[in-house]
Coordinates of C-alpha atoms in Angstrom, one line a residue:
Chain A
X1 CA -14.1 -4.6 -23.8
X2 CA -11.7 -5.8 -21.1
X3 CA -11.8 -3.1 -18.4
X4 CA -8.1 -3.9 -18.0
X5 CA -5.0 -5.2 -19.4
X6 CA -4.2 -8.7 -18.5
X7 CA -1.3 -7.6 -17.0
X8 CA -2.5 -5.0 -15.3
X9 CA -5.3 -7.1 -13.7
X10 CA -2.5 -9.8 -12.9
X11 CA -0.4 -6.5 -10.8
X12 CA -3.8 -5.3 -9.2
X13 CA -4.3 -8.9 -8.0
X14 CA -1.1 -9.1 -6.5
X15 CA -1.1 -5.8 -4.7
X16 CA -4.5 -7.0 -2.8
X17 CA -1.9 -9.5 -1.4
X18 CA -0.9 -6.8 1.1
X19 CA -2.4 -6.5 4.7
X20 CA -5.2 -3.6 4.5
X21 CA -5.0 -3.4 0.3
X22 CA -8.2 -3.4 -1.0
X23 CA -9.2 -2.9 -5.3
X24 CA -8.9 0.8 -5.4
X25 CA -5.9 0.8 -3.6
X26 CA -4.3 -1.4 -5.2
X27 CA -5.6 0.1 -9.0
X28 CA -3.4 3.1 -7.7
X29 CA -0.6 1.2 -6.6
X30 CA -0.3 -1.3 -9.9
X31 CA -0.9 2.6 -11.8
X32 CA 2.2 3.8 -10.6
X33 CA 4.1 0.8 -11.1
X34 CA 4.1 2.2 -15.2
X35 CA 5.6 5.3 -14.0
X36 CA 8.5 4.3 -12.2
X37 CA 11.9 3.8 -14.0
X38 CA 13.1 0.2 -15.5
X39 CA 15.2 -0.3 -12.7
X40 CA 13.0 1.0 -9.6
X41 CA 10.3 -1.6 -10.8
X42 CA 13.4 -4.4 -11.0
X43 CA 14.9 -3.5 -7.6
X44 CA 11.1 -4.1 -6.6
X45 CA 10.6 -7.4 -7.9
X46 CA 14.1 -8.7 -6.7
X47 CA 13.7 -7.2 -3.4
X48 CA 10.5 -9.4 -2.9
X49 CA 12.2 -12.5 -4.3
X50 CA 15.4 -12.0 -2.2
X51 CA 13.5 -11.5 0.8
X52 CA 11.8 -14.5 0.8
X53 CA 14.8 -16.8 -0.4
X54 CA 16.9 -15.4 2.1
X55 CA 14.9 -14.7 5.5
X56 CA 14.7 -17.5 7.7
X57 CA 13.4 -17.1 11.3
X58 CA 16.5 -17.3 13.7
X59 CA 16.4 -20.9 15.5
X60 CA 17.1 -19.5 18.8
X61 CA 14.9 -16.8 19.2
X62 CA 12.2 -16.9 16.1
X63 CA 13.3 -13.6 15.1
X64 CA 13.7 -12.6 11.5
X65 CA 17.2 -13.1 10.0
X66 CA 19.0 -14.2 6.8
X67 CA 21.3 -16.5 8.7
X68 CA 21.1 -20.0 11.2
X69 CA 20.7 -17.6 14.0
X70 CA 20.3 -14.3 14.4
X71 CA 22.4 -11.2 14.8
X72 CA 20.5 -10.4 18.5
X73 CA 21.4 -14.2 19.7
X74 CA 25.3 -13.8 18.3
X75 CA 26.6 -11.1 20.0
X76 CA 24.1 -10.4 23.0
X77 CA 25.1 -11.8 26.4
X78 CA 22.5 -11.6 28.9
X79 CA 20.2 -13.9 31.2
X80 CA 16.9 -11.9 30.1
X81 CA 15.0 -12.8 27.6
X82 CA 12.0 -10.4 26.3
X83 CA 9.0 -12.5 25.3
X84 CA 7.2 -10.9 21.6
X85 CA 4.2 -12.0 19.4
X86 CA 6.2 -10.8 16.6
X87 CA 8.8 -10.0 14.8
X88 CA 8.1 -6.6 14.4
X89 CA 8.1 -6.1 18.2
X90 CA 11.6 -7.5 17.9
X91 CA 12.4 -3.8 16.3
X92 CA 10.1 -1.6 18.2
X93 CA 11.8 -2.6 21.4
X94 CA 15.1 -2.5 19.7
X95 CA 14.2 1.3 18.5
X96 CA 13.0 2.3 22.1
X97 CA 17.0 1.9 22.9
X98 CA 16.9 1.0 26.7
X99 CA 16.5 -3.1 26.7
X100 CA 19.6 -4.6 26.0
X101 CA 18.7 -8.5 26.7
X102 CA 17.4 -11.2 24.4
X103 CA 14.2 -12.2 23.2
X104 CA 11.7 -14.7 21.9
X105 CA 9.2 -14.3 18.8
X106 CA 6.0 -16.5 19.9
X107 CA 4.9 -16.1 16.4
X108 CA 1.2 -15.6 17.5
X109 CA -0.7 -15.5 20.7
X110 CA -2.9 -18.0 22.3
X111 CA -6.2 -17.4 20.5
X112 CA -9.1 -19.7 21.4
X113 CA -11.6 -18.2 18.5
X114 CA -8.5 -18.9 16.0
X115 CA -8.3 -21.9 17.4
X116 CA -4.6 -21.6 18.6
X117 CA -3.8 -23.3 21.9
X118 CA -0.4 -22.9 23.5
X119 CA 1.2 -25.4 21.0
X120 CA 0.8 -23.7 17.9
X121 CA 3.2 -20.6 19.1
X122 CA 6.9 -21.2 20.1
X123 CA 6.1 -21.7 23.9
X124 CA 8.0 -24.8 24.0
X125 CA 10.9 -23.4 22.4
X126 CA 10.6 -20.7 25.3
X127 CA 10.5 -23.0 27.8
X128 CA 13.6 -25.2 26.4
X129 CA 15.3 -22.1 26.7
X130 CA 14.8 -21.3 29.7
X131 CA 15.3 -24.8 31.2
X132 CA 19.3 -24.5 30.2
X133 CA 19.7 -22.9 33.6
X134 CA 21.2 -19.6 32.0
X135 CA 18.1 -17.3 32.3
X136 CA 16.9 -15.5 35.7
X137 CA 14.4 -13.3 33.8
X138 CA 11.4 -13.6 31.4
X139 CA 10.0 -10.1 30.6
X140 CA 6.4 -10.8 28.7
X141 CA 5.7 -8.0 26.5
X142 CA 2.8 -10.0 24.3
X143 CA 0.2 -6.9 23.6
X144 CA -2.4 -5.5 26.1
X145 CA -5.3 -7.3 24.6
X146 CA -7.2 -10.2 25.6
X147 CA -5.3 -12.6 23.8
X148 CA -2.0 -11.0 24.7
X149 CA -2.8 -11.2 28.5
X150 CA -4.2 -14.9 28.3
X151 CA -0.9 -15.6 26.9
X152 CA 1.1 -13.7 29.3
X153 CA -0.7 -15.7 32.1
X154 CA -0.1 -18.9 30.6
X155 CA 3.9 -18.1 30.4
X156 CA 3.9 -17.0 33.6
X157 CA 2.1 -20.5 34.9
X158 CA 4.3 -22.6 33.0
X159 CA 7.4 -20.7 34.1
X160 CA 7.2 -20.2 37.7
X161 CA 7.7 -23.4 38.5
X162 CA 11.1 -23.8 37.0
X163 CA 12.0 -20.7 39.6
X164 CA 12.5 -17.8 36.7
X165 CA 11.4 -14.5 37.6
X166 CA 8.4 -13.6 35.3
X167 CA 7.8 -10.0 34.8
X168 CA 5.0 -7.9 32.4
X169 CA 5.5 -4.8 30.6
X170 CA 4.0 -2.1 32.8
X171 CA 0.4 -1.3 31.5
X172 CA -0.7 2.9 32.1
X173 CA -1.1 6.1 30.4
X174 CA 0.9 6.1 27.0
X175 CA 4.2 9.2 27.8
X176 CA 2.8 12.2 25.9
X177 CA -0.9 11.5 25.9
X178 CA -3.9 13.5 27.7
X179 CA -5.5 11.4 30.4
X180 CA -8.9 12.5 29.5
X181 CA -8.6 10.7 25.8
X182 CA -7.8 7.6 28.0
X183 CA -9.9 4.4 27.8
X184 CA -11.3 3.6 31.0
X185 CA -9.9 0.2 31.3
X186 CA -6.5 2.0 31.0
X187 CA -6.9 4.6 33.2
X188 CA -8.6 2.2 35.8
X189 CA -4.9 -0.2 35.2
X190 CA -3.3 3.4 35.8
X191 CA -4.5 4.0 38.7
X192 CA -4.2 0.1 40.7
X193 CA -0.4 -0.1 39.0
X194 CA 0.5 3.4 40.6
X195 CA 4.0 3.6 41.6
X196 CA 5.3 5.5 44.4
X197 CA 7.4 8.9 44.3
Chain B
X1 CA 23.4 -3.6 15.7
X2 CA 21.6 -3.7 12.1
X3 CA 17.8 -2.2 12.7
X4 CA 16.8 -4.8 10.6
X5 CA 18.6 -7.3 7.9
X6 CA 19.5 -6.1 4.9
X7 CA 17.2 -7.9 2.3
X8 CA 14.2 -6.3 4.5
X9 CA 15.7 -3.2 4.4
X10 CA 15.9 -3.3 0.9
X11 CA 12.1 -4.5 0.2
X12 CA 11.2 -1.8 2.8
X13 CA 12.3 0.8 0.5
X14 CA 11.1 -0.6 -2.9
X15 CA 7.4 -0.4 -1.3
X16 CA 8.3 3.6 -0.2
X17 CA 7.8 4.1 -4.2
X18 CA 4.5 3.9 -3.9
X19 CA 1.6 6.4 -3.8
X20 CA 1.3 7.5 -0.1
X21 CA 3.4 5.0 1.4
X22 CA 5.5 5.8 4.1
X23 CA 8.1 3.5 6.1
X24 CA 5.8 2.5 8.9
X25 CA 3.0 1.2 5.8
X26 CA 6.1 0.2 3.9
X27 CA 7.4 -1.9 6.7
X28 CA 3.9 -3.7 7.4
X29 CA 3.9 -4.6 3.6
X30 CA 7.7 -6.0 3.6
X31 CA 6.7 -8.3 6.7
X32 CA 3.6 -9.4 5.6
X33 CA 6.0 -10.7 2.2
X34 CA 7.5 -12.9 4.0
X35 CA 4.0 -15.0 5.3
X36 CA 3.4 -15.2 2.2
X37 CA 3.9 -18.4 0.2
X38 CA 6.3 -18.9 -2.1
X39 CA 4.2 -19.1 -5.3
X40 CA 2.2 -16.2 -4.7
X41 CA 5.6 -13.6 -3.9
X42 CA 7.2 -14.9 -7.1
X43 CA 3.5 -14.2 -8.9
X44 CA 3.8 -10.7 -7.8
X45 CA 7.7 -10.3 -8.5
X46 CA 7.1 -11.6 -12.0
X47 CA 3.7 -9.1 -12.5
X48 CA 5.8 -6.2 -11.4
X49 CA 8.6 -6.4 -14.3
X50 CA 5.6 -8.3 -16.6
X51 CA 3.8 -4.9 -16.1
X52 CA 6.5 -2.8 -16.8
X53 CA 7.9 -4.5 -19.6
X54 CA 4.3 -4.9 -21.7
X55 CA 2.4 -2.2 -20.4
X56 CA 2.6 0.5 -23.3
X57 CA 1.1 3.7 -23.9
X58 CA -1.5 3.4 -27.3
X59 CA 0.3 5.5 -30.1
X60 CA -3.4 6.7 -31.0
X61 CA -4.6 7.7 -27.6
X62 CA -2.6 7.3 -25.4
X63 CA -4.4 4.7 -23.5
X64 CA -2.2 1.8 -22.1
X65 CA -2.1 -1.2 -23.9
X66 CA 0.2 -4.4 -24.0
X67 CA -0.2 -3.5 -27.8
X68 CA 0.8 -0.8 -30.5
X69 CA -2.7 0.2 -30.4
X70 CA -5.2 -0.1 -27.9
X71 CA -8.1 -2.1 -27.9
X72 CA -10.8 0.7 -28.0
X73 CA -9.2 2.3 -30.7
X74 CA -8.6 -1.1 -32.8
X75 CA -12.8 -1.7 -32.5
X76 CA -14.7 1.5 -31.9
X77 CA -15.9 3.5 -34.6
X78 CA -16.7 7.2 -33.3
X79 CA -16.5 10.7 -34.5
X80 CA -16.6 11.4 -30.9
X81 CA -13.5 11.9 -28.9
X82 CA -13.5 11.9 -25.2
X83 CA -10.3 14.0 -23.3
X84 CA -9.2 12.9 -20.4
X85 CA -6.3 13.6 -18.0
X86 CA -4.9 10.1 -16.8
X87 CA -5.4 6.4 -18.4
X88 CA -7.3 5.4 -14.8
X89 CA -9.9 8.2 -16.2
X90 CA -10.4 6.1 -19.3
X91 CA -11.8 3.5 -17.0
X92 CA -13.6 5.2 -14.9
X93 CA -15.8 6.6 -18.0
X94 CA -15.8 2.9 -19.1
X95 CA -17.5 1.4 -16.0
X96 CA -19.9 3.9 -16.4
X97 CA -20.8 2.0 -19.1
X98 CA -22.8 5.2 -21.4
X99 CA -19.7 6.3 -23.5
X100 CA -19.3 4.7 -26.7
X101 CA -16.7 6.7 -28.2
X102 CA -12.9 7.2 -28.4
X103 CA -10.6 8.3 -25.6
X104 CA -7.6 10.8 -25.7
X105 CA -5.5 10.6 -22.8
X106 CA -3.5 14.2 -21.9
X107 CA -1.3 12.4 -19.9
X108 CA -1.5 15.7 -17.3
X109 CA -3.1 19.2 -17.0
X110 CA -1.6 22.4 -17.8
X111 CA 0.2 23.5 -14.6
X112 CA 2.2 26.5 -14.8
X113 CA 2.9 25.9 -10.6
X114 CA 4.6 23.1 -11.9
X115 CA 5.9 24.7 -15.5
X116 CA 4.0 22.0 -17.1
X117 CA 2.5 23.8 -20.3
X118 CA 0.6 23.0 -23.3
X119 CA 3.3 21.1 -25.0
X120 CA 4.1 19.0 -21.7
X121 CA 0.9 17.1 -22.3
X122 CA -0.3 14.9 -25.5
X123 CA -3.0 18.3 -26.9
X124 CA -0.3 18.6 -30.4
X125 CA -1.9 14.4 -30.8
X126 CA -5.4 15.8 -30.1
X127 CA -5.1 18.6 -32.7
X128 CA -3.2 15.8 -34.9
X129 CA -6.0 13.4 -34.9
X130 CA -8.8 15.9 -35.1
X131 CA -7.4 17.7 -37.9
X132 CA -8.0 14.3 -40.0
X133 CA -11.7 15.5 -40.5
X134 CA -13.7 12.4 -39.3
X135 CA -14.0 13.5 -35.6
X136 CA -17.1 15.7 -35.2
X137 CA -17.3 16.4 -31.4
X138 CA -14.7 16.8 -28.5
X139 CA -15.9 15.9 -24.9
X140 CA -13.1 17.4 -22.5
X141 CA -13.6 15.2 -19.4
X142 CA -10.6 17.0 -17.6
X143 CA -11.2 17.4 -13.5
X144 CA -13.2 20.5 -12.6
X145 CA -10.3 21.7 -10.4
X146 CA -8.2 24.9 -11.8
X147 CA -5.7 22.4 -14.0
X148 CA -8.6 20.8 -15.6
X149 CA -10.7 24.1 -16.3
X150 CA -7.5 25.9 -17.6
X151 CA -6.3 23.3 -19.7
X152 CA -10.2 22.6 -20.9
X153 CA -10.5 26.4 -21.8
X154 CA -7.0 25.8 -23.8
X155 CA -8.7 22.8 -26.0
X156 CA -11.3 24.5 -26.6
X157 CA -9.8 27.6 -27.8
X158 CA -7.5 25.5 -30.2
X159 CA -9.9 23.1 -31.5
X160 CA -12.8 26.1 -32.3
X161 CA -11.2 26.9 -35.4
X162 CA -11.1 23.6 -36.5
X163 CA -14.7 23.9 -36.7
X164 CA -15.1 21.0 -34.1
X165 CA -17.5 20.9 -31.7
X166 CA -15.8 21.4 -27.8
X167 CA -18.0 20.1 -24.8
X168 CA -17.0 20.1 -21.0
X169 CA -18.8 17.2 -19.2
X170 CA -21.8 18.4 -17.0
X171 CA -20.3 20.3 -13.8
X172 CA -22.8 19.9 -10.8
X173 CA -24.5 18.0 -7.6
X174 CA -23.7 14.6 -7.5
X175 CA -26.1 12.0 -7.6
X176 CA -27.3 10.6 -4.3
X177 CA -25.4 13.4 -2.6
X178 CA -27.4 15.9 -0.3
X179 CA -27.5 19.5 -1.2
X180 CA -26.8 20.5 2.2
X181 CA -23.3 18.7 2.0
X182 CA -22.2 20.3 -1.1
X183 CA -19.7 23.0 -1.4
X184 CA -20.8 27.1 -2.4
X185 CA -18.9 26.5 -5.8
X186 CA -20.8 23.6 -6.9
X187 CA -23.8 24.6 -6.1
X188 CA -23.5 27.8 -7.7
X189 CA -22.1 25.8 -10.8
X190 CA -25.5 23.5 -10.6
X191 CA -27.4 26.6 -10.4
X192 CA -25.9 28.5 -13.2
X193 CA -26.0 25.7 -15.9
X194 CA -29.8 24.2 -14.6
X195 CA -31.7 22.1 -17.2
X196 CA -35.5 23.0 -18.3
X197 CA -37.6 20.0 -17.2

């Protein structure tokens, strides 16, 4: 006996498509799927067809958006530009509510084990940008990992010379948090980055 | 400014629909769409509404099927029936690969927390199709949680007249699991119903 449907095999397949969606999961997932009304599941399916007709990474900035450029780069004046691996940081920083400049999506980070050098993220784009004259600040706020710092090093290097001010997101105790469930490599940053009162 | 365009907005919420997804998940699925190629976001539009459109429930058991009847009750002769609560259940009992008889899917337990009652699941199709004389013994593979023991008890007390036989699949230790890790109620459970060796 088949085990499943064909169609049902076809969905299950699909679903693995998604980051961290293994079989089970996505047995339950394609399960519900038959539950939902007509015109959930068609809003679904459209949705994921529309999205990838109609975003485009902004040709300024990298930054998702449906249009040439993006809705950041239209109406934001400013001479600082926020340096991302992603998208997605993009609307983290956005949510945090108190940066009010532009940014760059690297689309990656320098990874030597991936075997991604500096030319295979939007560096160059980066420092085109900056080279129009109009920018006094690069904040780099690529994650706190290896591969995030190496890249933040890197930018810094390459845009020093061209007399920008290059800045990184401040590294400490996450707001909130108990400084005994700290890392030690966190607290130790802590501790040298101290700031006076 | 828009948190984020309105076509990912849109996918965002279509992926809220499912099982235990919440916006942050929802919004790491909806991103990783768009790295996706082209091909393979169409595939899983068009499985989504393929699904939905072919996926059927068996008029017999209950089962899905992309046909009127299913394919274990177009080839299997039995006079066994097996109950179970949810079409993933029929599978489950397939892989296990020692059940060679029919299925009836409840389609739900008895739930009076959630006013579901005995006519809120498929048991009228059960007493239907055992009432045609060829079936001979009922397995109620319900879960041994409240729902499944109440509505098991109900089966049983309706198909007894019928002068069928009513059996609850073996409740007990599982295989491979450690007796010290098992919970007071099925241990009691594996006392209670112990088999002469």
């Amino acid at each position: 006996m088949k085990d499943n449907i064909e169609s049902m095999e076809k969905l299950i397949n699909a679903f693995t498509y998604l980051p961290g969606v293994g079989r089970k999961t996505a047995e339950r997932y394609a399960y519900s799927i038959i539950s939902l009304p007509n015109d959930d599941v068609n809003f679904f399916a459209d949705s994921l067809k529309e999205v990838k007709q109609k975003v485009k990474f902004c040709k300024v900035c990298g930054n998702f958006t449906d249009d040439e450029v993006c809705e950041i780069c239209k109406n934001r004046k400013s001479d600082i530009i926020c340096v991302v691996k992603e998208p997605k940081d993009v609307l983290a920083i956005e949510k945090a509510k108190n940066y009010n400049g532009l940014y760059h999506v690297l689309h990656g980070t320098i990874n030597p084990l991936e075997g991604k050098g500096p030319n295979d993220i939007r560096i160059k784009e980066l420092v085109e940008r900056v080279s129009g004259g109009k920018i006094r600040e690069v904040i780099v706020a690529t994650n706190p990992d290896v591969e995030g710092e190496v890249t933040a090093s890197y930018i810094a290097q390459i845009l020093k010379p061209l007399n920008i001010k290059v800045t990184r997101i401040a590294q400490g105790i996450s707001m909130g948090s108990a400084l005994q469930y700290a890392d030690e490599v966190t607290l130790s940053k802590a501790i040298a980055d101290r700031k006076e009162m």
